XYZ file of C-alpha atoms in Angstrom:
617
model
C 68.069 -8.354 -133.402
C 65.049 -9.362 -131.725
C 61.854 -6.558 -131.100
C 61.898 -7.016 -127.035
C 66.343 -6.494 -127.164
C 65.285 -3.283 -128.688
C 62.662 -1.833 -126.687
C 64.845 -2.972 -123.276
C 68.257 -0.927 -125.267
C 65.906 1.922 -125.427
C 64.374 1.908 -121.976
C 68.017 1.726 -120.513
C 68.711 4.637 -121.832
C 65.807 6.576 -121.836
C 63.692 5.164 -118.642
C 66.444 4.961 -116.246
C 67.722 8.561 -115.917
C 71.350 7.607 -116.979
C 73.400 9.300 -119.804
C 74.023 6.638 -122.751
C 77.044 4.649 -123.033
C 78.187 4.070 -126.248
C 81.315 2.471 -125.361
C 84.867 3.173 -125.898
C 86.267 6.172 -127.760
C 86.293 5.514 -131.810
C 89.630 5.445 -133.720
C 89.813 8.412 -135.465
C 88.680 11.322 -133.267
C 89.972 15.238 -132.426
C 92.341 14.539 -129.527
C 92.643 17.492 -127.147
C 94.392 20.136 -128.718
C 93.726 18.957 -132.078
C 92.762 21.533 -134.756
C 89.002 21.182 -135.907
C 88.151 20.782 -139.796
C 85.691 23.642 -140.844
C 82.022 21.647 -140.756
C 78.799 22.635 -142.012
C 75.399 21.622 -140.564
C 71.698 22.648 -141.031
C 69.802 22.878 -138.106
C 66.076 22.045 -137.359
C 64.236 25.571 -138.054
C 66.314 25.751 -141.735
C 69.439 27.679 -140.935
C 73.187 27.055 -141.665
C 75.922 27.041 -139.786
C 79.423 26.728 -140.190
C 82.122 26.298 -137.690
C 84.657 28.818 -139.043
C 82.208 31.473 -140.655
C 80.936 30.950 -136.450
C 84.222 31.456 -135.354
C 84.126 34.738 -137.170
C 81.401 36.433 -134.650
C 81.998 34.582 -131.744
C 85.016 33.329 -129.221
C 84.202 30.225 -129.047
C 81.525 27.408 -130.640
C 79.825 24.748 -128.129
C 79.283 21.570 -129.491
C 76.577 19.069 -127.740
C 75.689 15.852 -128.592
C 72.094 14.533 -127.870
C 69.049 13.048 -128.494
C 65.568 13.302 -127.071
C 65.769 9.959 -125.866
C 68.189 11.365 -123.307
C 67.142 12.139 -120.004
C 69.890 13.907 -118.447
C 69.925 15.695 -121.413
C 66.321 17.289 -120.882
C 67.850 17.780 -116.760
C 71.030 19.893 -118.759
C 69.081 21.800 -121.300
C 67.753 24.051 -118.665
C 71.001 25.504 -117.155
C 72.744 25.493 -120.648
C 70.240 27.840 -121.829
C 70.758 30.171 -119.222
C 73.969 30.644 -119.667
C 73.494 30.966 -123.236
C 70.870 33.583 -123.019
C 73.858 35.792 -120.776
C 76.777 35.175 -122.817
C 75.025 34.487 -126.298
C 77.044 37.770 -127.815
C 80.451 35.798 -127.344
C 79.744 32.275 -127.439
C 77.170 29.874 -130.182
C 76.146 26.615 -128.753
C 75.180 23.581 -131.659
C 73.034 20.783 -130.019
C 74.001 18.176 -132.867
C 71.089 14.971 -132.093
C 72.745 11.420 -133.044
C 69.031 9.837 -132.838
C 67.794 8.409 -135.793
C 63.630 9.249 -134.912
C 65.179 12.732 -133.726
C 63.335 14.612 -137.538
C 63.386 17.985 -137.831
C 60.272 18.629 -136.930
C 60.840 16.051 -133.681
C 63.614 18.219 -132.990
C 61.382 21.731 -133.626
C 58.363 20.586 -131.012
C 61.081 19.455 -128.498
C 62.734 22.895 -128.606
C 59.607 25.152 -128.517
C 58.626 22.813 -125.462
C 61.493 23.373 -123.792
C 61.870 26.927 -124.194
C 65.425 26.763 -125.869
C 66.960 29.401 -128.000
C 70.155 27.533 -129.300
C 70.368 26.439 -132.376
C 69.484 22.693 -132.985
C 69.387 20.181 -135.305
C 70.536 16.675 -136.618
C 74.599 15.821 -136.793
C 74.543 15.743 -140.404
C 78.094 16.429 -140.141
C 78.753 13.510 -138.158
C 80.753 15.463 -135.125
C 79.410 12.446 -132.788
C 82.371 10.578 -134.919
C 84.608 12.772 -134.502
C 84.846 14.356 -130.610
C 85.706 11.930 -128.001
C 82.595 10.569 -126.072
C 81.393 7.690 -124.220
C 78.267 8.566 -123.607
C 75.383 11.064 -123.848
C 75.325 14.339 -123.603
C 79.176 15.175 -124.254
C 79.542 18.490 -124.646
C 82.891 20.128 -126.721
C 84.264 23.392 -126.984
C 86.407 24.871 -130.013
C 88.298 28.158 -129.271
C 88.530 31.191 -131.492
C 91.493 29.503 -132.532
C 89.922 26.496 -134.021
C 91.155 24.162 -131.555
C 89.295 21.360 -129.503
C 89.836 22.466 -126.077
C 87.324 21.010 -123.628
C 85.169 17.614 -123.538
C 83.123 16.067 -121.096
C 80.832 13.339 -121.262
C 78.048 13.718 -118.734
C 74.760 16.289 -118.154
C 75.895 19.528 -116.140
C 73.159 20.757 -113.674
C 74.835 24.014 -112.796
C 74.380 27.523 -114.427
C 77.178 28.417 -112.503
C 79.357 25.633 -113.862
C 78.560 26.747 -117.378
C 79.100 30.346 -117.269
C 82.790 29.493 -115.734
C 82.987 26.846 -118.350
C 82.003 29.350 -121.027
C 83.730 32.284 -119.635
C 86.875 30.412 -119.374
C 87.211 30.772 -123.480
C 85.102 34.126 -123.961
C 87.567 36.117 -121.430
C 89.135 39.406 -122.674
C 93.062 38.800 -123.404
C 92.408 34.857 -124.280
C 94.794 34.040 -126.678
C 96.571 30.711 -125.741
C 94.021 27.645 -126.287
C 93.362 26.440 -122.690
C 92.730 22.605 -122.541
C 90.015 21.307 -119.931
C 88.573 17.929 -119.552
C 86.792 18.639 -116.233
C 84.074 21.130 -115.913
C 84.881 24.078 -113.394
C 83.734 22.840 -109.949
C 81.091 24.691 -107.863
C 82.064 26.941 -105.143
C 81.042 25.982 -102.067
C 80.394 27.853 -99.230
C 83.559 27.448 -96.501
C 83.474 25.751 -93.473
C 82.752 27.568 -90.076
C 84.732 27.333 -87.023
C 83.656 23.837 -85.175
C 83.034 25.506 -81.866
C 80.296 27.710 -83.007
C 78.866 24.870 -85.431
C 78.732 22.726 -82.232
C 76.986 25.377 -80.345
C 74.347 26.126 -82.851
C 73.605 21.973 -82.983
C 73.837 20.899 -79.717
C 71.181 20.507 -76.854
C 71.607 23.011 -73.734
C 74.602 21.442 -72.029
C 75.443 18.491 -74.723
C 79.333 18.962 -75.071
C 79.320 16.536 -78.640
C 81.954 17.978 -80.983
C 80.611 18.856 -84.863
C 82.891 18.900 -87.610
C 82.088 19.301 -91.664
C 83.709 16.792 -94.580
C 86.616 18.091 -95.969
C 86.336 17.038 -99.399
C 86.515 19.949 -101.841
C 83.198 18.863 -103.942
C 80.981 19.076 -100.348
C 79.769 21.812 -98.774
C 79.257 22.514 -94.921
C 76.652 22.769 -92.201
C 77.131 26.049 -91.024
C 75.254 28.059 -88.282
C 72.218 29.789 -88.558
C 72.144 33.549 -88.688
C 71.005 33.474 -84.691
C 73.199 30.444 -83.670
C 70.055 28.155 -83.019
C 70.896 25.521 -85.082
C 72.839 23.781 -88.014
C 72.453 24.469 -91.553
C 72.995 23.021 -94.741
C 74.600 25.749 -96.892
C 74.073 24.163 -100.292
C 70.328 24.699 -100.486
C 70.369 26.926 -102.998
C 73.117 25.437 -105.338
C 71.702 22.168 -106.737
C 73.251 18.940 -107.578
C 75.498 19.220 -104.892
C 76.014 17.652 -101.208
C 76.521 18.790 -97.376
C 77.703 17.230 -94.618
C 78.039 17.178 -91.100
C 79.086 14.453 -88.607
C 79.698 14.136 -84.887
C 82.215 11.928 -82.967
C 79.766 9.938 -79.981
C 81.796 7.342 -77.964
C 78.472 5.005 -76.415
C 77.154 2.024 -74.651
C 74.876 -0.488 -75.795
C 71.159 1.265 -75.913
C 72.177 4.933 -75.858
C 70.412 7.208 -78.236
C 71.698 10.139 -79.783
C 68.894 12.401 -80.298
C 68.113 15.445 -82.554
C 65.461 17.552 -84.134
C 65.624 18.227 -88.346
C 63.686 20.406 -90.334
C 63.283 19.383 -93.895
C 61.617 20.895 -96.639
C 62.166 20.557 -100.179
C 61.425 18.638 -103.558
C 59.987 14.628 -102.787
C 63.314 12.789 -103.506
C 64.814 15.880 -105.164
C 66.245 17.184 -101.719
C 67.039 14.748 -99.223
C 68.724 14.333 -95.771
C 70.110 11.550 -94.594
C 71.199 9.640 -91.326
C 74.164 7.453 -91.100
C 75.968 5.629 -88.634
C 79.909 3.673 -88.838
C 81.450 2.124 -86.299
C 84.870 3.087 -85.468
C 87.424 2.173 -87.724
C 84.599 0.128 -90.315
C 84.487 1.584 -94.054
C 80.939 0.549 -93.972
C 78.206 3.739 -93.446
C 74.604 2.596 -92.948
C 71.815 4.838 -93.975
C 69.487 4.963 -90.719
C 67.207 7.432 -91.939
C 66.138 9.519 -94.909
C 63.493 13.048 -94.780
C 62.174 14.355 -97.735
C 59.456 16.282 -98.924
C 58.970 17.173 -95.112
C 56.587 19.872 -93.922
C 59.080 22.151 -92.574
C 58.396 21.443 -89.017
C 60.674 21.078 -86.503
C 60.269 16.727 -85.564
C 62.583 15.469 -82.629
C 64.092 11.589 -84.192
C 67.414 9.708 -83.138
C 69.534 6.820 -83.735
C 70.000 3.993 -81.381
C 73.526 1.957 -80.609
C 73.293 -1.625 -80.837
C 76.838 -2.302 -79.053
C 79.407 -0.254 -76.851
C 81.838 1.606 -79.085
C 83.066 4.485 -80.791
C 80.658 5.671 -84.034
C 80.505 8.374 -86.669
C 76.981 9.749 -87.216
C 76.997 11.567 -89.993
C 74.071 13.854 -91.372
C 74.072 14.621 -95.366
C 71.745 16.811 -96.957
C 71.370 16.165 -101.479
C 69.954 19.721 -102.983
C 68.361 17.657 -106.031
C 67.930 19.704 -109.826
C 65.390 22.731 -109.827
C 62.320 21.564 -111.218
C 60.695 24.222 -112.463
C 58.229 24.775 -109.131
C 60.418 26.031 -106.867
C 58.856 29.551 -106.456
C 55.666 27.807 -105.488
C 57.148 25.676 -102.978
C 58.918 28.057 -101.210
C 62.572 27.725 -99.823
C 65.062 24.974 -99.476
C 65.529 23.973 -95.715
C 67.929 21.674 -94.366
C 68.719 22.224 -90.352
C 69.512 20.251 -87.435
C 69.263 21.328 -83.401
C 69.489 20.059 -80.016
C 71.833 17.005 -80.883
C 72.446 15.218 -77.251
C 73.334 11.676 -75.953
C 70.878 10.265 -73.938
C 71.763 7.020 -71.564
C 70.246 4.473 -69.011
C 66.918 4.618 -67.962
C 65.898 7.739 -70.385
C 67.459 5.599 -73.558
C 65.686 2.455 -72.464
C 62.589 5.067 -72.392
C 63.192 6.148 -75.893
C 60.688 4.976 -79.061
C 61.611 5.377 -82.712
C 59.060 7.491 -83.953
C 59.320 5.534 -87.581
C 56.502 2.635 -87.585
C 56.412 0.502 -90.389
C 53.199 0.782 -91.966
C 53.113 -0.822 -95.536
C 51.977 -4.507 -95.341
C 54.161 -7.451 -96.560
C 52.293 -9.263 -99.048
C 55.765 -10.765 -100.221
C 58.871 -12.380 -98.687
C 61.973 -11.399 -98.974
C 63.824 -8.361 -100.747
C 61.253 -8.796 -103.792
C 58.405 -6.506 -104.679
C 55.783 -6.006 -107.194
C 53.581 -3.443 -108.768
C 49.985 -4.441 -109.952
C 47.336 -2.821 -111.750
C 43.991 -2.911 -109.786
C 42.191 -1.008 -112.990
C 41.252 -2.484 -116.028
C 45.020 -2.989 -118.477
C 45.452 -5.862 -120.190
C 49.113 -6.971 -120.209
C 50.996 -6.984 -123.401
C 54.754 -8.475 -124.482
C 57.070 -7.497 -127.644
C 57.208 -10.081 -130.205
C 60.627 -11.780 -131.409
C 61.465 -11.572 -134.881
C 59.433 -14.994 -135.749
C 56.313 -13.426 -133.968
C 56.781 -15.398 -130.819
C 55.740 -13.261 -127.273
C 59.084 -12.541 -125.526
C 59.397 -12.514 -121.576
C 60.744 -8.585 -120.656
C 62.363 -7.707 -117.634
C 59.220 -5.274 -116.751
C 55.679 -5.827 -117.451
C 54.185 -4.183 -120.046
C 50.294 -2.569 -120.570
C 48.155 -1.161 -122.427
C 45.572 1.652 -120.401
C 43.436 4.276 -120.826
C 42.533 6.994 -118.471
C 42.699 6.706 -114.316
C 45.321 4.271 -113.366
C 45.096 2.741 -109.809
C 48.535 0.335 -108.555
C 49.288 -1.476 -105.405
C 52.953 -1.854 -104.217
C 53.935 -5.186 -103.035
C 56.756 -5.795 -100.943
C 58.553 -8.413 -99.282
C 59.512 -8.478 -95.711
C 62.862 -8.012 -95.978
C 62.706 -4.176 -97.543
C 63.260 -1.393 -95.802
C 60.102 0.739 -96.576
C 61.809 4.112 -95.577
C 64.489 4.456 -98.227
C 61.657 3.696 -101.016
C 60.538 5.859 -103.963
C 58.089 5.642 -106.358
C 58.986 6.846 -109.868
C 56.495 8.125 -112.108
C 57.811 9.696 -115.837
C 56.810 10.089 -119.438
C 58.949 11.521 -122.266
C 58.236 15.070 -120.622
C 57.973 14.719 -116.837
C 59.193 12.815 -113.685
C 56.861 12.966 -110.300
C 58.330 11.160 -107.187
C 56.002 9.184 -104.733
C 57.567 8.490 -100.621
C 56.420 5.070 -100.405
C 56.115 5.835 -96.557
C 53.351 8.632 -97.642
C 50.768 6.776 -99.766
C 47.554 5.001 -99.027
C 47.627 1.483 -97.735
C 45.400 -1.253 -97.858
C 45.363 -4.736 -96.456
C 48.310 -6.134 -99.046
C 50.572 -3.251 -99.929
C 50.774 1.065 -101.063
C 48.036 2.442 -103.301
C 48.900 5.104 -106.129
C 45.695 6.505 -107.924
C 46.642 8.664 -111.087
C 45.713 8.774 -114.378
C 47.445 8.553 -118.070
C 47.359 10.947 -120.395
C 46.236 9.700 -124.155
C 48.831 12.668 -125.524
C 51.821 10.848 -123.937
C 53.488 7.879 -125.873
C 54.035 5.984 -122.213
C 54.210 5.936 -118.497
C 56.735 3.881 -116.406
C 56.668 3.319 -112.682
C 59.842 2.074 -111.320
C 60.202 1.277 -107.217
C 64.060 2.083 -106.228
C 66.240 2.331 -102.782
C 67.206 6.100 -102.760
C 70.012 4.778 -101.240
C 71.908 1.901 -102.382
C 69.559 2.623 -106.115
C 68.304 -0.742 -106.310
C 65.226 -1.275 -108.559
C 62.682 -3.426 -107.053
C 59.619 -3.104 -109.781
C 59.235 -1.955 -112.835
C 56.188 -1.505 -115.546
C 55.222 0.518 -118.296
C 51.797 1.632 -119.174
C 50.920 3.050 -122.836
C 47.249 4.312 -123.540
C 46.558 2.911 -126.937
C 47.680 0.522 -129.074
C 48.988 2.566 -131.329
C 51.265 4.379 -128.886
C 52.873 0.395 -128.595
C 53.299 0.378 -132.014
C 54.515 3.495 -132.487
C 56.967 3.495 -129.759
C 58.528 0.169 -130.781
C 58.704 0.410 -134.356
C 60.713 3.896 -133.484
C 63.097 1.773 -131.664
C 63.893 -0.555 -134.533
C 64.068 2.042 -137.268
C 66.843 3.198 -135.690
C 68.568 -0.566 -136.517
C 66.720 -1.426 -139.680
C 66.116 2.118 -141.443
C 65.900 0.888 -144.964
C 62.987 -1.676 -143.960
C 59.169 -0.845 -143.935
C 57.301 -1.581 -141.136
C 54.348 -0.524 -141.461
C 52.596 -3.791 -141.571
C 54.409 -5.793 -139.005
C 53.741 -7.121 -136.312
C 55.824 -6.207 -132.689
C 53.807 -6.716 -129.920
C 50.487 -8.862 -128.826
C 48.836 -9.551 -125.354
C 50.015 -11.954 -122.963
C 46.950 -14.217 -123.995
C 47.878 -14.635 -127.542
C 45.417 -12.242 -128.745
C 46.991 -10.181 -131.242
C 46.548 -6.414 -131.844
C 43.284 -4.731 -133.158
C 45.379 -3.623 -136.555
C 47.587 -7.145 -136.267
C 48.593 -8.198 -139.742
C 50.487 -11.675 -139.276
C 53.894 -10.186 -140.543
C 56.649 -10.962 -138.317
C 59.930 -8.656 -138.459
C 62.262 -11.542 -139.940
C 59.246 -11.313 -142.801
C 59.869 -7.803 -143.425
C 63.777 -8.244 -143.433
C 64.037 -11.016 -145.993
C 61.549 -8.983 -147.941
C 63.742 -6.121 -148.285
C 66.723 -8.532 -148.556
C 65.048 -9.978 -151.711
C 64.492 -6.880 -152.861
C 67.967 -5.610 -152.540
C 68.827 -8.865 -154.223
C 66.621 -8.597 -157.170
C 68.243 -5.750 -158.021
C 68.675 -6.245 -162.408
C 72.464 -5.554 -162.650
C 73.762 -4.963 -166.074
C 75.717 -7.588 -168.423
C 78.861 -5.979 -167.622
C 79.656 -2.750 -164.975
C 82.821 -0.863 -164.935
C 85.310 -0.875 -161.812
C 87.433 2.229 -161.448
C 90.491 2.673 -158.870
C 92.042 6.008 -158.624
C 95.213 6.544 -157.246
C 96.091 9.755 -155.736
C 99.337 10.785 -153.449
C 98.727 13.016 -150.231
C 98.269 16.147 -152.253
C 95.411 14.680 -154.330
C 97.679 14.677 -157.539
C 97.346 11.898 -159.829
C 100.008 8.443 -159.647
C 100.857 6.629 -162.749
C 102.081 3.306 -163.107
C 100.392 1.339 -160.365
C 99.886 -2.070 -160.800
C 96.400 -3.232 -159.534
C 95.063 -6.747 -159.521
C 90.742 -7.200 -160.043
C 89.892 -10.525 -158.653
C 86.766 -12.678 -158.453
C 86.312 -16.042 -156.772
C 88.556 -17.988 -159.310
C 90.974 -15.421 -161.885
C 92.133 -12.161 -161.588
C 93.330 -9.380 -164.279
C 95.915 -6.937 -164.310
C 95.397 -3.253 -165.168
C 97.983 -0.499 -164.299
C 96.945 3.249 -163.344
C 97.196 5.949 -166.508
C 98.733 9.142 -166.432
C 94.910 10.601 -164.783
C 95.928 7.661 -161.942
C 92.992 5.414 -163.417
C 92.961 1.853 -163.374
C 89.791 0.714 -164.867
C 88.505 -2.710 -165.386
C 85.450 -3.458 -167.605
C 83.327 -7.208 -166.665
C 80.446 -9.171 -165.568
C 79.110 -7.439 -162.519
C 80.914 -8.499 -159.170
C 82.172 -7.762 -156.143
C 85.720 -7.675 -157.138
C 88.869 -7.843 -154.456
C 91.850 -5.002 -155.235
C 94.808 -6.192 -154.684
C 97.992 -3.022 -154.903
C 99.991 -5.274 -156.720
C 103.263 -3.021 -156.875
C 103.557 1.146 -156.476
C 105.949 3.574 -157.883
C 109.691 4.156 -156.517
C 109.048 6.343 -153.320
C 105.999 5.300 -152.539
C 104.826 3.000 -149.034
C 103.098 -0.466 -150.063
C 99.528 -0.708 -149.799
C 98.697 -4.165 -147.644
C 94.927 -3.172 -147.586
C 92.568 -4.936 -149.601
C 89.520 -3.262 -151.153
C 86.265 -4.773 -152.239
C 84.337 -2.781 -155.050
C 80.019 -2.521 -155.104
C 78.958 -5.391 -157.125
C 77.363 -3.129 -159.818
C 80.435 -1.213 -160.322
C 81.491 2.224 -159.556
C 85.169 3.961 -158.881
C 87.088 3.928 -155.267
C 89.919 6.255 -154.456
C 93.421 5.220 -152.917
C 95.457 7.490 -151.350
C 99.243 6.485 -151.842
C 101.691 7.412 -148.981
C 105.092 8.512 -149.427
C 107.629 6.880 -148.179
């Protein structure tokens, strides 16, 4: 596997604020309703837990699997840990991490930083195995009765999801397992009556008719407490969505007008605009507010052709982060909605002016560094540079970037991304400086974070435009890439390898000339030179279901040209005593009652005992 394929897995996962996917379910795993084996697993700070001795104090044991390379785990953590901190006397939540870098004492700093209580540690016990997942976090519940009752793949953002989740197996009188596989929805504030949400959004004698979605996940515009305008009624429950459209039958050039008032989080909490023809399964996002003053600002939509449309405005109520009580409260609202025509819709100017310059063509765009970086790539395994998807730097200190785009991108629906391992910030490409070619960004990189990334997306249709990522030292490169293949390779040293090197050819200050593929044949001849003895001994035991001991099994030992015979004692033991070699066991022929064995077994070359467990027939 080459250096770059590794450092791109690991930016997919942890750059891209998507839970992992790790494919389909493995063979083997708890099915819903299955009973749990007792497990036992030491956690980061030294203490030992086990499931049943759990089970014990508590109703029920929480299970989640993780790893700090996870960002929508670090989005979950948060609400989890409330609800563990109110219902901590009934329930015990494990955070199991599957990530190889994830030490104890990785695990230890990431806790303390983010303020959480729950025990955590590595899976020793290999639960990641054994619950259903396809992805990261999945979170599993056993009951007091030992069974596997809930699973979900997926982050949560929602105390309130988590205490009903929690209280669903913590209740008084809970005796039955209860299987889930979908996490209690929110509730949602009802609908109001459409006549007095019309009233609070229309204009003084507008007659347009409101109306709310009626899908059970979205919440409502309702009235305000005066009836002066619409209001989104999910501000304070985040992660979620509310909508409200209108029904406007108009000519080509009539405007529908209407004043918002947005205030929130930059990207976090959004409104949108959207517009679909009669009939068409196609909505088009017209417009997008966020991370507005608060003021009231008077915008519209425009009709290209005569016809029958749906506008619809949605407001998003993003994740918490953490600054809320400095920023003040949530606002979402919409007033004086009217349909304007002839001469006072020809009248009517957009208020949005496009002011980013094109530098570009098309739907392309770049980022560049204006301050002093020097451009770096990974190396293959041969120590050849690699082309990445992104480009790659090496920084220190104050950080100034242009945006570049191409004519054909809407500048509106933009956002700038800007995250490390510990923090996102969110940049309205609409809202930054400008210069002659593009957007300016000044900010600076801290030397105590591993790397930076910037990544330019739609907020609406998520497509990524540009992409880079920034470390401030050397070291931090090395560092952060050699993490990433320790996770393949853990029984090769790479210390003195080689994995990245500027785009110049200049290699690395501390650059030794060791490739990877140098490092894996050395350990490979290592492993090979291995002295074996002159002869090893190869032991098959045969056991039946209850572990008990089966004579008289007839066992073929084979090597690449002869094989012996040996037949299993009255302890079950067939043993076989030669040259060292990775010898093929064949289950020549099993006692009456017994089920065939078809499965071939390969012993370790330098001998050693295997156990095979004989089914009854």
């Amino acid at each position: 596997m080459r250096a770059i394929k590794l450092i791109c897995t690991i930016l997919t996962v942890a750059v891209l604020f998507a839970a992992t996917a790790v494919g389909e379910e493995s063979a083997g795993v708890y099915a819903l309703g299955d009973k749990v084996d007792d497990f036992t697993v030491t956690m980061s700070d030294g203490r030992t837990f086990s499931l049943y001795g759990l089970l014990e104090e508590k109703d029920a044991v929480v299970i989640n699997i993780w790893g700090t390379f996870c960002s929508p785990c670090r989005q979950e953590f948060p609400f989890m840990e409330q609800a563990y901190q109110l219902m901590k006397d009934d329930i015990e939540i494990l955070a199991l991490s599957i990530y190889p870098p994830d030490t104890d004492e990785v695990i230890t700093q990431y806790q303390e930083e983010m303020g959480l209580t729950f025990p955590m540690g590595r899976d020793s016990a290999g639960m990641a195995d054994k619950i259903p997942l396809t992805g990261y976090p999945t979170t599993a519940i056993v009951d007091r009765n030992g069974i596997l009752c809930f699973y979900h793949t997926g982050a949560v953002y929602s105390l309130q999801q988590f205490i009903s989740l929690f209280g669903t197996y913590t209740a008084d009188g809970y005796d039955e397992s209860v299987l889930m596989l979908e996490v209690p929805a929110i509730a949602l504030p009802e609908a109001s009556d459409s006549v007095a949400l019309s009233a609070a959004a229309n204009a003084e004698g507008s007659d347009l008719v409101m109306d709310c979605s009626t899908q059970e996940d979205v919440a409502p515009f309702v009235p305000s407490d005066d009836g002066s305008c619409a209001c989104a009624a999910n501000v304070e429950i985040p992660n979620t969505r509310a909508n409200m459209y209108v029904e406007v039958n108009a000519a080509a050039g009539d405007v529908m007008t209407y004043e918002y008032r947005v205030d929130g989080a930059t990207y976090l909490d959004r409104m949108t605009v959207s517009i679909a023809a009669s009939g068409a399964e196609e909505v088009t996002a017209v417009k997008l507010y966020t991370g507005e003053n608060g003021e009231w600002t008077q915008d519209g939509v425009k009709f290209d052709e005569d016809g029958s449309y749906t506008v619809h405005f949605d407001f998003f109520k993003g994740l918490d982060t953490g600054d809320e009580a400095e920023a003040g409260e949530v606002v979402a609202q919409i007033r004086n909605v009217k349909l304007i025509t002839g001469d006072e819709a020809a009248a009517w100017e957009d208020p949005f002016v496009q002011s980013t310059p094109r530098s570009l063509s098309g739907n392309t765009a770049s980022i560049d560094i204006l301050s002093d970086a020097r451009e770096f790539a990974t190396l293959d395994n041969y120590g050849n540079l690699e082309e990445a998807f992104m480009k790659l730097y090496v920084i220190d200190g104050d950080v100034r970037l242009r945006i570049n785009l191409g004519d054909g991108i809407d500048e509106r629906f933009l956002i700038l991304g800007q995250s490390d391992a510990a923090s996102v910030q969110y940049h309205m490409l609409s809202g930054l400086e400008k210069d002659e070619s593009g957007a300016l960004l000044e900010t600076s990189i801290s030397p105590d974070v591993q790397y930076t990334h910037f990544m330019l997306t739609n907020v609406i249709s998520y497509d990524t435009y540009a992409f880079i990522m920034l470390f401030p030292s050397e070291e931090a490169v090395n560092s952060y890439i050699k993490t990433s293949i320790k996770a393949v390779y853990p029984e090769v040293s790479l210390d003195n390898i080689d994995v990245a090197a500027y785009m110049d050819g200049t290699p690395f200050e501390a650059a030794t000339g060791v490739s990877l593929h140098t490092a894996l044949d050395a350990s490979q001849k290592q492993a090979n030179d291995v002295e074996l003895p002159s002869e090893a001994t190869y032991v098959v035991r045969y056991i039946d279901e209850e572990g008990n001991p089966v004579t008289g099994v007839m066992t073929q030992v084979c090597d690449e040209g002869t094989c012996a015979v040996v037949v299993s004692d009255e302890n079950g033991l067939a043993s076989h005593t030669a040259a060292p070699y990775p010898y093929e066991i064949h289950v020549l022929m099993v006692p009456e009652g017994f089920a065939p064995v078809e499965e071939i077994f390969t012993m370790d070359e330098a001998g050693g005992e295997i156990t095979v467990t004989l089914l009854r027939n």
